[in-house]
mmCIF file of C-alpha atoms in Angstrom:
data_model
loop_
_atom_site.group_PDB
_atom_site.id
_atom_site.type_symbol
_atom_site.label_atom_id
_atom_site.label_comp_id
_atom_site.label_asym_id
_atom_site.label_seq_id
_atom_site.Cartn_x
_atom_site.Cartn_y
_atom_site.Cartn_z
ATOM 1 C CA UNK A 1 19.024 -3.102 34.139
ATOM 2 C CA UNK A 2 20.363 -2.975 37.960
ATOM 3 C CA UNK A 3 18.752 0.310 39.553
ATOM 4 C CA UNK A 4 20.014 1.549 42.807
ATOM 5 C CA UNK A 5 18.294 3.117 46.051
ATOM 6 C CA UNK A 6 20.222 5.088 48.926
ATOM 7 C CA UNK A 7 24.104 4.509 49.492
ATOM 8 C CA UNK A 8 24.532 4.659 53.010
ATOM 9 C CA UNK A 9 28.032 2.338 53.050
ATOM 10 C CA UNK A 10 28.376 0.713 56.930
ATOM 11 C CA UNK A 11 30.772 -1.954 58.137
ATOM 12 C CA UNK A 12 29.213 -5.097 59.693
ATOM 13 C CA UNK A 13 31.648 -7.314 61.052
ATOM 14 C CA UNK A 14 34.516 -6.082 59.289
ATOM 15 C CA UNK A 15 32.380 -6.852 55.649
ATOM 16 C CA UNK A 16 31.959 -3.600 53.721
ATOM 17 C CA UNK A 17 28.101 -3.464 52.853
ATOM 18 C CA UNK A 18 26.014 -0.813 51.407
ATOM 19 C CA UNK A 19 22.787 -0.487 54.496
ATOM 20 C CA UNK A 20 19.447 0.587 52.561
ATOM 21 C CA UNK A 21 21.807 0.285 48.536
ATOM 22 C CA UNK A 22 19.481 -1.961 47.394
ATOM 23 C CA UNK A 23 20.086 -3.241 43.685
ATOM 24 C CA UNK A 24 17.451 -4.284 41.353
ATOM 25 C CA UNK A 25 18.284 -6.304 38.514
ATOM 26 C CA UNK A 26 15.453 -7.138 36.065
ATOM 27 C CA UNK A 27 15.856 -9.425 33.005
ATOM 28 C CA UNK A 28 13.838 -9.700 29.873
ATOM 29 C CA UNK A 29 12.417 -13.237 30.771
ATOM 30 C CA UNK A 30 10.385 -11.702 33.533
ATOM 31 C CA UNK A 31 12.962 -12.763 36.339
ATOM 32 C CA UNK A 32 14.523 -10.420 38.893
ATOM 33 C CA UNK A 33 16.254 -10.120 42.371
ATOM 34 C CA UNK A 34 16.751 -7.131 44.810
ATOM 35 C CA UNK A 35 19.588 -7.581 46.149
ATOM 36 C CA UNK A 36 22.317 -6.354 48.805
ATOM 37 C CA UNK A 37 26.270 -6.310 47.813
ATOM 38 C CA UNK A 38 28.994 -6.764 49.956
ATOM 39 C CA UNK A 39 32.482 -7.016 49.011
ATOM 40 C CA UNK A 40 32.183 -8.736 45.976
ATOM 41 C CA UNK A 41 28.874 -11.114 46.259
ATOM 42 C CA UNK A 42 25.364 -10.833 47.251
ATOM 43 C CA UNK A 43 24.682 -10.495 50.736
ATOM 44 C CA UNK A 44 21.073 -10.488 50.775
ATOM 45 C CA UNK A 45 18.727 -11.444 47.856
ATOM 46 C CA UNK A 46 15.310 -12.131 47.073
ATOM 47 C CA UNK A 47 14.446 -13.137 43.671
ATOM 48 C CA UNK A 48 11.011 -13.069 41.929
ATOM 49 C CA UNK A 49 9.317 -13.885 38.350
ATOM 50 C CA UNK A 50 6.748 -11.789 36.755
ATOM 51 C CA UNK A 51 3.440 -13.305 35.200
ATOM 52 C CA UNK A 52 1.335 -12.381 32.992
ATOM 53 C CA UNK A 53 2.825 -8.784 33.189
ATOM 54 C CA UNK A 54 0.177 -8.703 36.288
ATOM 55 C CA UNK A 55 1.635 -10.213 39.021
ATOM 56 C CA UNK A 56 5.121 -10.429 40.831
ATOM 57 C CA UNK A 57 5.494 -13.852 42.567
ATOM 58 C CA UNK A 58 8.495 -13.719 44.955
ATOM 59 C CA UNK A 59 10.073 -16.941 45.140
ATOM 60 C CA UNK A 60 12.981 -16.821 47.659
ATOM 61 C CA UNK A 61 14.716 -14.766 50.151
ATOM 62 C CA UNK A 62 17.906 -15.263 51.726
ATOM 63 C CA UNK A 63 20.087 -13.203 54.061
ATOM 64 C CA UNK A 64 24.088 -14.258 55.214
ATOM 65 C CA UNK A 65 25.000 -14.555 59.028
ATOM 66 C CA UNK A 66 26.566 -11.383 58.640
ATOM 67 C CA UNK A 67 23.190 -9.013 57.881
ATOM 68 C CA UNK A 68 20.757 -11.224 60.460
ATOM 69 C CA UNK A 69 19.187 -9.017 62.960
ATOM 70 C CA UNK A 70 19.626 -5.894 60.641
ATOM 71 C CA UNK A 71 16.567 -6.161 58.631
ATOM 72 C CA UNK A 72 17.882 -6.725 55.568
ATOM 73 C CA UNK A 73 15.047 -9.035 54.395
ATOM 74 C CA UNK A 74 12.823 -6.345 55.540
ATOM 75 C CA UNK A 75 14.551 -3.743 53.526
ATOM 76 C CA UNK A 76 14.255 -6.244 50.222
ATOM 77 C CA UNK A 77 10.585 -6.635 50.385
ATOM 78 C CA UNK A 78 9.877 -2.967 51.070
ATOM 79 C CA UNK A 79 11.973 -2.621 48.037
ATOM 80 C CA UNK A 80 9.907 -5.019 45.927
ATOM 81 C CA UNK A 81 6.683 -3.604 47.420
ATOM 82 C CA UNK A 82 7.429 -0.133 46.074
ATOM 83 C CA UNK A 83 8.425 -1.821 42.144
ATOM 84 C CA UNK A 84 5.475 -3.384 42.416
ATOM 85 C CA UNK A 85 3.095 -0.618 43.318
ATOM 86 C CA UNK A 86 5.208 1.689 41.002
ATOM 87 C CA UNK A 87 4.085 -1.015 37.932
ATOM 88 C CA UNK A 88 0.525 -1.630 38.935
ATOM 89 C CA UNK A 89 1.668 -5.236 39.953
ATOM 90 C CA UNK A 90 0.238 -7.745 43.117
ATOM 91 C CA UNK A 91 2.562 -9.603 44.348
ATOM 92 C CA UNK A 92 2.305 -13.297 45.327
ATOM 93 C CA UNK A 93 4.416 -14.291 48.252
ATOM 94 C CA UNK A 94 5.397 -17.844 47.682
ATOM 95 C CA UNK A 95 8.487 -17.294 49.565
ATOM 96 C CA UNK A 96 7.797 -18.439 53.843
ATOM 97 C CA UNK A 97 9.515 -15.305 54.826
ATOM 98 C CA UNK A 98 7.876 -12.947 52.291
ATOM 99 C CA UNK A 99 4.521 -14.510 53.734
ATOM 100 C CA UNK A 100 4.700 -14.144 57.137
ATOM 101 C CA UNK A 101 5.855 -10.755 56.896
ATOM 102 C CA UNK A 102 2.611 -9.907 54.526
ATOM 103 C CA UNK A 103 0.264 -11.695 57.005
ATOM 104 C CA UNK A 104 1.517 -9.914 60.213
ATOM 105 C CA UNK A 105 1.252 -7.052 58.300
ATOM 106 C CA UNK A 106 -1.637 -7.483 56.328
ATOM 107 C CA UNK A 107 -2.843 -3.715 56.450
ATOM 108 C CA UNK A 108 0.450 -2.020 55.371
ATOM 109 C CA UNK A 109 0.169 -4.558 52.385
ATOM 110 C CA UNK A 110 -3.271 -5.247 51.294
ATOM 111 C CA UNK A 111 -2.891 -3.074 47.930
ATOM 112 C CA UNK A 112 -0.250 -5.590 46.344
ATOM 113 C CA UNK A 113 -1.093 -8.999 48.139
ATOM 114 C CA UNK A 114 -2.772 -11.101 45.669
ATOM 115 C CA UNK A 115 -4.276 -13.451 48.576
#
């Protein structure tokens, strides 16, 4: 199943991308990604594994050259923030990135962070 959220289409360095189009895709093993298209491949990804139909552990994020400084990675975790809430999930940030982002933020998200 891919869902999709917003379609504001931008250009960034002469790459078509789709700013804030986020695509889910969730398989039937309990693996996912949110991801950002350009052209024809993944711009921006992060992919996660669901446990125990309980908890979302995010794995890895990574963003090309082309989206850095635009808050791509941003926009992926405040996409897998709202699937998780929406399922009654907590998530558990293995990825660096994911982490840091949940401990300088640690109020905004204390409701999913399964510490």
């Amino acid at each position: 199943m891919v869902d999709l959220i917003n379609k504001k289409i931008i250009l960034v360095n002469s790459v078509k991308i789709a700013q804030m189009q986020i695509q889910h895709e969730e398989k039937a093993d309990g693996k996912g990604s949110f991801y950002i298209m350009g052209d024809d491949k993944p711009l921006a990804e992060m992919t996660y594994t669901i446990a125990n139909n309980k908890l979302m552990i995010i794995q890895h994020t990574e963003v090309a050259d082309v989206l850095q400084g635009k808050h791509a990675g941003h926009q992926l975790i405040d996409a897998g923030v709202s699937y998780a809430r929406e399922k009654g999930l907590k998530i558990f940030p293995l990825c660096p990135f994911v982490k840091s982002v949940f401990t300088k933020n640690e109020a905004q998200y204390k409701d999913v962070w399964n510490k």
